[in-house]
Short mmCIF file of C-alpha atoms and ligand atoms in Angstrom, two decimals:
data_model
loop_
_atom_site.label_atom_id
_atom_site.label_comp_id
_atom_site.label_asym_id
_atom_site.label_seq_id
_atom_site.Cartn_x
_atom_site.Cartn_y
_atom_site.Cartn_z
CA MET D 1 0.00 0.00 0.00
CA ILE D 2 1.49 3.34 -1.07
CA GLY D 3 0.78 6.38 1.10
CA VAL D 4 -0.02 9.59 -0.80
CA ALA D 5 -0.13 13.20 0.41
CA VAL D 6 -2.21 15.51 -1.79
CA LEU D 7 -1.30 19.19 -1.48
CA GLY D 8 -3.90 21.43 -3.11
CA ALA D 9 -6.51 18.71 -2.62
CA THR D 10 -9.52 20.98 -3.16
CA GLY D 11 -8.34 22.29 -6.53
CA SER D 12 -8.87 20.99 -10.03
CA VAL D 13 -5.75 18.77 -10.07
CA GLY D 14 -6.29 17.76 -6.43
CA GLU D 15 -9.86 16.60 -7.17
CA SER D 16 -8.70 14.66 -10.24
CA THR D 17 -5.98 13.03 -8.13
CA LEU D 18 -8.48 11.91 -5.49
CA ASP D 19 -10.75 10.61 -8.25
CA VAL D 20 -7.94 8.35 -9.52
CA LEU D 21 -6.85 7.34 -5.99
CA GLY D 22 -10.46 6.47 -5.12
CA ARG D 23 -10.47 3.93 -7.94
CA HIS D 24 -7.50 2.05 -6.42
CA PRO D 25 -8.11 1.67 -2.69
CA ASP D 26 -6.04 -1.52 -2.55
CA GLU D 27 -2.93 0.13 -3.99
CA PHE D 28 -3.00 3.66 -2.53
CA ARG D 29 -3.89 5.14 0.84
CA VAL D 30 -4.50 8.89 1.19
CA VAL D 31 -2.48 9.87 4.26
CA ALA D 32 -2.67 13.68 4.06
CA LEU D 33 -4.80 16.35 2.42
CA ALA D 34 -3.93 20.05 2.34
CA ALA D 35 -5.61 23.22 1.09
CA ARG D 36 -5.88 26.91 1.92
CA ARG D 37 -9.41 27.76 3.08
CA ASN D 38 -12.04 25.60 1.34
CA VAL D 39 -13.17 23.96 4.59
CA ASP D 40 -16.38 22.47 3.21
CA ARG D 41 -14.67 20.56 0.44
CA LEU D 42 -11.67 19.48 2.52
CA ALA D 43 -14.04 18.19 5.23
CA GLU D 44 -15.94 16.14 2.63
CA GLN D 45 -12.69 14.73 1.29
CA CYS D 46 -11.54 13.84 4.82
CA LEU D 47 -14.81 12.03 5.48
CA GLN D 48 -14.38 10.05 2.27
CA PHE D 49 -10.65 9.22 2.49
CA ARG D 50 -10.08 9.34 6.28
CA PRO D 51 -6.47 10.64 6.06
CA ALA D 52 -4.22 10.60 9.13
CA TYR D 53 -3.45 14.32 8.56
CA ALA D 54 -5.13 17.39 7.10
CA ALA D 55 -3.67 20.89 6.79
CA MET D 56 -5.09 24.31 6.01
CA THR D 57 -2.91 27.37 5.66
CA ASP D 58 -5.69 29.62 6.98
CA PRO D 59 -5.65 29.04 10.79
CA ALA D 60 -9.33 29.92 11.30
CA CYS D 61 -10.31 27.42 8.59
CA ALA D 62 -8.05 24.80 10.15
CA ALA D 63 -9.83 25.28 13.51
CA THR D 64 -13.24 24.90 11.84
CA LEU D 65 -12.06 21.78 10.04
CA ALA D 66 -10.68 20.27 13.25
CA ALA D 67 -14.00 20.85 15.05
CA ARG D 68 -16.01 19.31 12.20
CA LEU D 69 -13.80 16.24 11.94
CA ALA D 70 -13.86 15.74 15.72
CA ASP D 71 -17.68 15.96 15.66
CA ALA D 72 -17.70 13.31 12.95
CA GLY D 73 -15.47 11.09 15.11
CA LEU D 74 -12.52 11.16 12.69
CA PRO D 75 -9.05 10.75 14.23
CA THR D 76 -7.50 12.99 11.50
CA ARG D 77 -4.87 15.35 12.98
CA VAL D 78 -5.39 18.88 11.66
CA LEU D 79 -2.43 21.24 11.22
CA ALA D 80 -2.52 24.97 10.45
CA GLY D 81 -0.35 27.55 8.70
CA GLU D 82 2.11 27.76 5.82
CA ARG D 83 4.68 25.50 7.49
CA ALA D 84 2.09 22.72 7.81
CA LEU D 85 2.37 22.24 4.03
CA GLU D 86 6.05 21.39 4.38
CA GLU D 87 5.25 18.98 7.19
CA MET D 88 2.72 17.25 4.93
CA ALA D 89 5.34 17.04 2.18
CA ILE D 90 7.82 15.08 4.28
CA LEU D 91 5.54 12.75 6.27
CA PRO D 92 7.19 9.34 6.64
CA GLU D 93 3.80 7.69 6.01
CA ALA D 94 3.60 9.21 2.50
CA GLN D 95 5.83 7.72 -0.18
CA TYR D 96 4.25 9.91 -2.89
CA VAL D 97 3.45 13.63 -2.80
CA MET D 98 1.12 15.33 -5.26
CA ALA D 99 2.23 18.99 -5.43
CA ALA D 100 -0.93 20.68 -6.75
CA ILE D 101 -1.01 24.00 -4.93
CA VAL D 102 -1.32 26.89 -7.35
CA GLY D 103 1.39 29.52 -7.65
CA ALA D 104 4.40 30.50 -5.56
CA ALA D 105 2.53 29.30 -2.46
CA GLY D 106 3.54 25.78 -3.51
CA LEU D 107 7.29 26.40 -3.67
CA ARG D 108 8.36 25.54 -0.11
CA SER D 109 6.37 22.31 0.06
CA THR D 110 7.52 21.27 -3.43
CA LEU D 111 11.13 21.80 -2.40
CA ALA D 112 10.55 19.89 0.84
CA ALA D 113 9.11 16.93 -1.10
CA ALA D 114 11.94 17.12 -3.66
CA GLY D 115 14.49 16.96 -0.85
CA SER D 116 12.84 14.05 0.92
CA GLY D 117 13.58 11.28 -1.56
CA LYS D 118 9.91 10.58 -2.30
CA ARG D 119 8.07 10.32 -5.60
CA LEU D 120 7.10 13.90 -6.41
CA LEU D 121 4.13 14.26 -8.75
CA LEU D 122 4.67 17.85 -9.80
CA ALA D 123 1.71 19.90 -11.03
CA ASN D 124 2.87 23.16 -9.40
CA LYS D 125 4.80 24.42 -12.43
CA GLU D 126 5.45 27.78 -10.75
CA SER D 127 7.99 26.16 -8.40
CA LEU D 128 10.09 25.02 -11.37
CA VAL D 129 9.75 28.44 -13.00
CA MET D 130 10.86 30.23 -9.85
CA ALA D 131 13.53 27.85 -8.64
CA GLY D 132 14.14 25.15 -11.26
CA PRO D 133 17.83 24.67 -10.38
CA LEU D 134 17.02 24.32 -6.66
CA VAL D 135 14.21 21.82 -7.25
CA MET D 136 16.25 19.68 -9.66
CA GLN D 137 19.28 19.80 -7.35
CA ALA D 138 17.13 18.67 -4.39
CA VAL D 139 15.65 15.83 -6.46
CA ARG D 140 19.06 14.57 -7.53
CA ALA D 141 20.61 14.90 -4.08
CA SER D 142 17.79 13.04 -2.33
CA GLY D 143 17.20 10.39 -4.99
CA ALA D 144 13.58 11.51 -5.35
CA GLN D 145 11.55 10.59 -8.43
CA LEU D 146 10.13 13.65 -10.15
CA ILE D 147 7.26 12.88 -12.52
CA PRO D 148 5.69 15.88 -14.25
CA ILE D 149 1.90 16.16 -14.11
CA ASP D 150 1.49 19.06 -16.54
CA SER D 151 0.00 17.15 -19.48
CA GLU D 152 2.62 18.39 -21.97
CA HIS D 153 5.59 17.52 -19.77
CA ASN D 154 4.05 14.24 -18.77
CA ALA D 155 3.64 13.48 -22.50
CA ILE D 156 7.33 14.26 -23.09
CA PHE D 157 8.27 12.14 -20.09
CA GLN D 158 6.29 9.27 -21.63
CA CYS D 159 7.99 9.75 -25.03
CA LEU D 160 11.52 9.77 -23.59
CA PRO D 161 13.32 6.43 -23.20
CA GLN D 162 11.75 4.55 -20.31
CA SER D 163 13.79 2.65 -17.82
CA LYS D 164 13.13 1.11 -14.45
CA ASP D 165 16.26 2.91 -13.38
CA GLN D 166 15.13 5.54 -10.92
CA SER D 167 17.38 8.17 -12.49
CA MET D 168 15.19 8.27 -15.60
CA ALA D 169 12.31 9.42 -13.47
CA VAL D 170 14.31 12.48 -12.55
CA CYS D 171 14.01 13.73 -16.16
CA GLY D 172 16.86 15.97 -17.24
CA GLU D 173 17.98 13.27 -19.68
CA GLY D 174 17.03 15.01 -22.93
CA GLU D 175 20.55 15.86 -23.96
CA SER D 176 21.95 12.36 -23.58
CA ALA D 177 18.90 10.50 -24.94
CA GLY D 178 19.40 11.38 -28.61
CA VAL D 179 16.74 14.08 -28.53
CA ARG D 180 16.92 16.72 -31.27
CA ARG D 181 14.07 18.86 -29.96
CA LEU D 182 10.80 18.91 -28.07
CA LEU D 183 7.49 20.11 -29.48
CA LEU D 184 5.26 21.60 -26.81
CA THR D 185 1.65 21.75 -27.93
CA ALA D 186 -0.71 24.55 -26.90
CA SER D 187 -4.48 24.67 -27.34
CA GLY D 188 -4.32 28.41 -27.92
CA GLY D 189 -6.92 29.07 -25.22
CA PRO D 190 -10.38 30.62 -25.56
CA PHE D 191 -9.18 33.61 -27.62
CA LEU D 192 -7.19 31.71 -30.23
CA ASN D 193 -9.27 33.07 -33.12
CA TRP D 194 -10.33 36.40 -31.63
CA PRO D 195 -9.26 39.55 -33.47
CA ALA D 196 -6.74 41.64 -31.56
CA ALA D 197 -9.20 44.55 -31.32
CA GLU D 198 -11.62 42.50 -29.21
CA LEU D 199 -9.09 41.31 -26.64
CA GLY D 200 -9.24 44.60 -24.75
CA SER D 201 -12.78 43.89 -23.56
CA VAL D 202 -12.59 40.27 -22.43
CA THR D 203 -13.97 39.43 -19.00
CA PRO D 204 -12.58 37.00 -16.38
CA GLU D 205 -15.48 34.64 -17.10
CA GLN D 206 -14.62 34.54 -20.82
CA ALA D 207 -10.93 34.03 -20.03
CA CYS D 208 -11.71 31.15 -17.65
CA ALA D 209 -13.96 29.35 -20.16
CA HIS D 210 -11.28 27.12 -21.67
CA PRO D 211 -12.51 25.22 -24.74
CA ASN D 212 -10.89 21.86 -23.83
CA TRP D 213 -9.81 21.77 -20.18
CA VAL D 214 -11.57 22.43 -16.88
CA MET D 215 -8.95 24.06 -14.66
CA GLY D 216 -8.44 26.49 -11.80
CA ARG D 217 -8.90 30.19 -12.54
CA LYS D 218 -5.23 31.19 -12.46
CA ILE D 219 -4.04 28.62 -14.99
CA SER D 220 -7.14 29.31 -17.10
CA VAL D 221 -6.14 32.97 -17.45
CA ASP D 222 -2.54 31.89 -18.12
CA SER D 223 -3.89 29.72 -20.94
CA ALA D 224 -5.88 32.63 -22.33
CA THR D 225 -2.84 34.96 -22.42
CA LEU D 226 -0.59 32.04 -23.52
CA MET D 227 1.66 32.82 -20.55
CA ASN D 228 0.92 29.25 -19.53
CA LYS D 229 2.96 28.09 -22.53
CA GLY D 230 5.75 30.44 -21.54
CA LEU D 231 5.77 29.02 -18.01
CA GLU D 232 5.77 25.55 -19.54
CA LEU D 233 8.74 26.43 -21.73
CA ILE D 234 10.74 27.38 -18.63
CA GLU D 235 9.44 24.24 -16.90
CA ALA D 236 10.55 22.05 -19.84
CA CYS D 237 14.05 23.56 -19.90
CA ALA D 238 14.42 22.80 -16.18
CA LEU D 239 12.98 19.29 -16.36
CA PHE D 240 14.57 18.00 -19.53
CA GLY D 241 17.86 19.89 -19.56
CA LEU D 242 17.45 21.47 -23.01
CA PRO D 243 17.85 25.11 -24.07
CA PRO D 244 14.73 27.00 -25.24
CA GLU D 245 15.97 27.03 -28.86
CA ARG D 246 15.38 23.28 -28.92
CA ILE D 247 11.78 23.52 -27.74
CA GLU D 248 9.16 24.59 -30.26
CA ILE D 249 5.69 25.76 -29.29
CA VAL D 250 2.99 24.49 -31.68
CA ILE D 251 -0.65 25.53 -31.53
CA HIS D 252 -2.89 22.46 -31.58
CA PRO D 253 -6.50 23.52 -30.89
CA GLN D 254 -7.89 20.00 -30.29
CA SER D 255 -5.60 19.25 -27.26
CA ILE D 256 -5.32 15.59 -28.29
CA VAL D 257 -1.56 15.44 -29.00
CA HIS D 258 -0.16 16.50 -25.64
CA SER D 259 3.44 17.02 -26.84
CA LEU D 260 6.13 15.37 -28.94
CA VAL D 261 9.80 14.40 -28.85
CA GLU D 262 11.88 14.49 -32.03
CA TYR D 263 14.99 12.30 -32.06
CA LEU D 264 18.24 12.73 -34.00
CA ASP D 265 17.16 10.07 -36.54
CA GLY D 266 14.03 12.04 -37.46
CA SER D 267 11.62 9.87 -35.44
CA VAL D 268 8.93 11.89 -33.71
CA LEU D 269 7.11 10.27 -30.77
CA ALA D 270 3.88 11.77 -29.49
CA GLN D 271 1.54 11.01 -26.61
CA LEU D 272 -2.16 11.33 -27.40
CA GLY D 273 -5.26 11.19 -25.24
CA SER D 274 -8.49 12.92 -24.32
CA PRO D 275 -7.88 16.22 -22.51
CA ASP D 276 -8.37 14.93 -18.96
CA MET D 277 -5.78 15.39 -16.22
CA ARG D 278 -6.58 11.99 -14.77
CA THR D 279 -4.41 10.43 -17.50
CA PRO D 280 -1.10 12.08 -16.52
CA ILE D 281 -2.01 11.70 -12.83
CA ALA D 282 -2.63 7.94 -13.19
CA GLN D 283 0.53 7.58 -15.29
CA ALA D 284 2.61 9.27 -12.61
CA LEU D 285 1.03 7.30 -9.76
CA ALA D 286 1.55 3.95 -11.47
CA TRP D 287 4.85 4.49 -13.35
CA PRO D 288 6.39 2.28 -14.66
CA GLN D 289 3.13 0.28 -14.60
CA ARG D 290 -0.28 1.46 -15.83
CA ILE D 291 -3.56 1.75 -13.95
CA ALA D 292 -7.08 2.75 -14.98
CA SER D 293 -7.84 6.46 -14.64
CA GLY D 294 -11.53 6.64 -15.49
CA VAL D 295 -10.73 8.47 -18.74
CA GLN D 296 -12.78 7.45 -21.77
CA SER D 297 -11.10 5.90 -24.80
CA LEU D 298 -9.94 8.39 -27.37
CA ASP D 299 -12.32 8.37 -30.34
CA LEU D 300 -10.09 9.59 -33.17
CA ILE D 301 -12.84 9.23 -35.77
CA LYS D 302 -15.06 11.53 -33.72
CA VAL D 303 -12.14 13.97 -33.28
CA GLY D 304 -11.82 13.90 -37.09
CA LYS D 305 -8.89 16.22 -37.64
CA LEU D 306 -5.81 17.31 -35.78
CA GLU D 307 -4.53 20.80 -36.65
CA PHE D 308 -1.15 22.38 -35.99
CA ARG D 309 -0.09 25.98 -36.57
CA ALA D 310 2.41 28.57 -35.45
CA PRO D 311 1.59 30.75 -32.42
CA ASP D 312 0.74 34.41 -33.01
CA ALA D 313 3.19 36.36 -30.86
CA ALA D 314 1.72 39.69 -31.98
CA ARG D 315 -1.72 38.99 -30.48
CA PHE D 316 -0.28 37.16 -27.47
CA PRO D 317 2.76 39.15 -26.29
CA CYS D 318 3.15 36.99 -23.16
CA LEU D 319 4.69 34.36 -25.46
CA ALA D 320 7.85 36.41 -25.94
CA LEU D 321 8.36 37.13 -22.25
CA ALA D 322 9.33 33.62 -21.12
CA PRO D 323 12.14 33.19 -23.68
CA ALA D 324 13.40 36.64 -22.68
CA ALA D 325 13.39 35.59 -19.02
CA ILE D 326 15.28 32.37 -19.84
CA ARG D 327 17.85 34.34 -21.85
CA GLN D 328 18.43 36.68 -18.91
CA GLY D 329 18.55 33.63 -16.66
CA GLY D 330 19.01 33.45 -12.89
CA LEU D 331 16.14 34.99 -10.98
CA MET D 332 14.40 36.55 -14.01
CA PRO D 333 11.92 33.66 -14.42
CA ALA D 334 10.97 34.13 -10.74
CA ILE D 335 10.41 37.85 -11.41
CA LEU D 336 8.26 37.02 -14.44
CA ASN D 337 6.27 34.51 -12.39
CA ALA D 338 5.60 36.92 -9.52
CA ALA D 339 4.53 39.73 -11.86
CA ASN D 340 2.27 37.33 -13.72
CA GLU D 341 0.59 36.07 -10.53
CA VAL D 342 -0.14 39.64 -9.42
CA ALA D 343 -1.39 40.72 -12.86
CA VAL D 344 -3.62 37.66 -13.27
CA GLN D 345 -5.17 38.14 -9.83
CA ALA D 346 -5.77 41.82 -10.61
CA PHE D 347 -7.46 40.83 -13.88
CA LEU D 348 -9.62 38.25 -12.07
CA ASP D 349 -10.55 40.93 -9.50
CA GLY D 350 -11.58 43.33 -12.27
CA ARG D 351 -8.69 45.74 -11.54
CA LEU D 352 -6.69 45.22 -14.72
CA ASN D 353 -7.48 44.97 -18.41
CA PHE D 354 -6.61 41.67 -20.10
CA LEU D 355 -4.25 43.46 -22.51
CA ASP D 356 -2.40 45.06 -19.62
CA ILE D 357 -1.27 41.70 -18.21
CA PRO D 358 1.79 41.40 -20.50
CA ALA D 359 2.53 45.11 -20.11
CA VAL D 360 2.70 44.78 -16.31
CA ILE D 361 4.98 41.74 -16.52
CA GLU D 362 7.34 43.32 -19.05
CA THR D 363 7.66 46.52 -17.01
CA VAL D 364 8.43 44.56 -13.84
CA MET D 365 11.03 42.49 -15.70
CA ASN D 366 12.70 45.75 -16.75
CA ASP D 367 12.47 47.37 -13.32
CA VAL D 368 13.50 44.53 -10.98
CA SER D 369 16.99 43.14 -11.34
CA GLY D 370 17.77 39.48 -10.89
CA GLY D 371 20.99 37.66 -10.04
CA PRO D 372 21.80 33.98 -9.64
CA VAL D 373 19.44 31.45 -8.06
CA THR D 374 21.52 30.66 -4.98
CA ASP D 375 19.00 29.57 -2.37
CA LEU D 376 15.34 29.64 -1.43
CA GLU D 377 15.55 32.89 0.52
CA THR D 378 17.04 34.72 -2.49
CA VAL D 379 14.19 33.45 -4.67
CA LEU D 380 11.54 34.47 -2.13
CA GLY D 381 13.23 37.87 -1.71
CA VAL D 382 13.06 38.70 -5.41
CA ASP D 383 9.53 37.28 -5.56
CA ALA D 384 8.47 39.82 -2.91
CA LEU D 385 10.20 42.71 -4.71
CA ALA D 386 8.61 41.78 -8.04
CA ARG D 387 5.17 41.52 -6.43
CA GLU D 388 5.51 45.04 -4.98
CA ALA D 389 6.59 46.39 -8.36
CA ALA D 390 3.70 44.63 -10.07
CA GLN D 391 1.17 45.99 -7.57
CA ARG D 392 2.44 49.50 -8.31
CA GLN D 393 1.99 48.88 -12.04
CA VAL D 394 -1.51 47.51 -11.53
CA ALA D 395 -2.46 50.53 -9.43
CA ALA D 396 -1.11 52.92 -12.07
CA ARG D 397 -2.89 51.14 -14.90
CA SER D 398 -6.21 50.61 -13.13
CA ALA D 399 -6.34 54.39 -12.73
CA SER D 400 -6.27 54.71 -16.53
CA PRO D 401 -9.61 54.41 -18.43
CA ARG D 402 -8.66 51.27 -20.44
CA SER D 403 -8.10 49.12 -17.38
CA ALA D 404 -11.42 49.46 -15.62
CA HIS D 405 -13.57 46.34 -15.83
CA ALA D 406 -17.21 46.89 -15.03
P1 LIG F 1 -6.93 25.41 -8.38
O1 LIG F 1 -7.02 26.87 -8.26
O2 LIG F 1 -8.07 24.64 -8.91
O3 LIG F 1 -6.56 24.78 -6.95
C1 LIG F 1 -5.53 25.29 -6.19
C2 LIG F 1 -5.33 24.47 -4.94
O4 LIG F 1 -4.27 25.06 -4.18
C3 LIG F 1 -6.56 24.48 -4.01
O5 LIG F 1 -6.59 23.28 -3.29
C4 LIG F 1 -6.25 25.64 -3.05
O6 LIG F 1 -6.90 25.52 -1.80
C5 LIG F 1 -4.75 25.45 -2.90
N1 LIG F 1 -4.08 26.68 -2.52
C6 LIG F 1 -4.12 27.88 -3.14
N2 LIG F 1 -3.35 28.77 -2.49
C7 LIG F 1 -2.84 28.12 -1.41
C8 LIG F 1 -2.03 28.51 -0.34
N3 LIG F 1 -1.58 29.76 -0.20
N4 LIG F 1 -1.72 27.57 0.58
C9 LIG F 1 -2.19 26.31 0.49
N5 LIG F 1 -2.98 25.89 -0.50
C10 LIG F 1 -3.31 26.79 -1.44
O7 LIG F 1 -5.60 25.11 -9.23
P2 LIG F 1 -5.34 23.95 -10.29
O8 LIG F 1 -5.66 22.64 -9.67
O9 LIG F 1 -5.92 24.31 -11.58
O10 LIG F 1 -3.75 24.07 -10.47
C11 LIG F 1 -2.85 23.62 -9.48
C12 LIG F 1 -1.45 23.63 -10.07
O11 LIG F 1 -1.39 22.66 -11.10
C13 LIG F 1 -1.04 24.96 -10.72
O12 LIG F 1 0.31 25.18 -10.51
C14 LIG F 1 -1.32 24.74 -12.19
O13 LIG F 1 -0.49 25.52 -13.00
C15 LIG F 1 -0.98 23.26 -12.33
N6 LIG F 1 -1.67 22.60 -13.41
C16 LIG F 1 -3.03 22.54 -13.44
C17 LIG F 1 -3.70 21.91 -14.46
C18 LIG F 1 -5.20 21.78 -14.46
O14 LIG F 1 -5.74 21.09 -15.34
N7 LIG F 1 -5.91 22.39 -13.56
C19 LIG F 1 -2.97 21.32 -15.59
C20 LIG F 1 -1.54 21.41 -15.45
C21 LIG F 1 -0.92 22.04 -14.40
P3 LIG F 1 -8.35 26.25 -1.55
O15 LIG F 1 -9.30 25.54 -2.46
O16 LIG F 1 -8.63 26.01 -0.13
O17 LIG F 1 -8.15 27.70 -1.92
#
């Protein structure tokens, strides 16, 4: 029986993870669940899975949860606060950790899991964007197994040479595996075919209505701006050890081909499947075996056609920002990530125009200087500086007429 801790349990990836785990009660035991403040949902999950531990970063919510679980007669131990996430990530009872917290809030617990020698199922792409070298270093030093959950990176992982050797599950083998380049597919998001002139008036609801995937609001907006693909480019460089010039972004509106690996001999291997996160989650839980995920068979005849085209960097300026951050290196991806998180939240709150998201990020990248990624505190320090700079930009822009959302 494998013990699993699910961090970000109440979110989209967390729910999909519990759906897969619930199908395999003889193989997996949920030992810990963690979230921020969705008490109702975390309580329901605790009643269903009866974990030994639950954690909520909001202390008042943790107290409410503890009272409810005690009333229900559950022995679950409830922890509170940011540090509780790290405790959940290194529990001896959990051999696997699903890192599915959204944003920079997931960095400390991801690093803790990476350093603990466990199997790390990594959905929290922001931790690799902010501190890729630190995460990969921790994985290698501890002998952890890092399996990417992001569907594109999981597809690449599946297309790379498979080996029972644990080191292959650490990724970072692209250079030595005869890989010429990676092709990272992108759906293009809800505004793929919208004229540029209409993008200035999009609402958060329109941005979150992804045509193929049901996801949390932050990643949905990232998909709409195509910043998600930029974050994934940085993520792929960190995971697979290749420079950005050897990773091509290809728009594929059907989201059936999740990504591809081209080898030196011209062979191109792809992983296909219905757009449902339970597939990469089940793959990562079972690797190197396979287990059922609940995902329907792919009906290629119904899908009919698979299209591929070049991305339009003019309509989606966020696309150019990630390569620029990689070129500058060091802490610049962390600065980009922080500015993006602030800008996306401001857009979701109705304080920033959709078209101002890339403008805020670019200005912050110009204003805040980086340096090398030496340790966690340096990363968190620049994250805080970039957030302050981004808040100033949002305030300045929301005062201008274009930025006001009704
Ligand atoms: P959601 O917004 O749906 O869920 C986020 C989860 O993180 C919730 O459980 C939330 O708890 C928790 N959380 C948020 N902030 C904190 C915090 N400060 N402390 C502790 N917990 C916190 O996000 P998604 O599931 O969509 O995405 C999760 C991660 O996976 C992201 O990094 C995303 O980029 C990545 N990803 C997601 C995909 C998807 O299909 N959704 C696909 C590929 C990658 P609460 O509910 O209590 O607020």
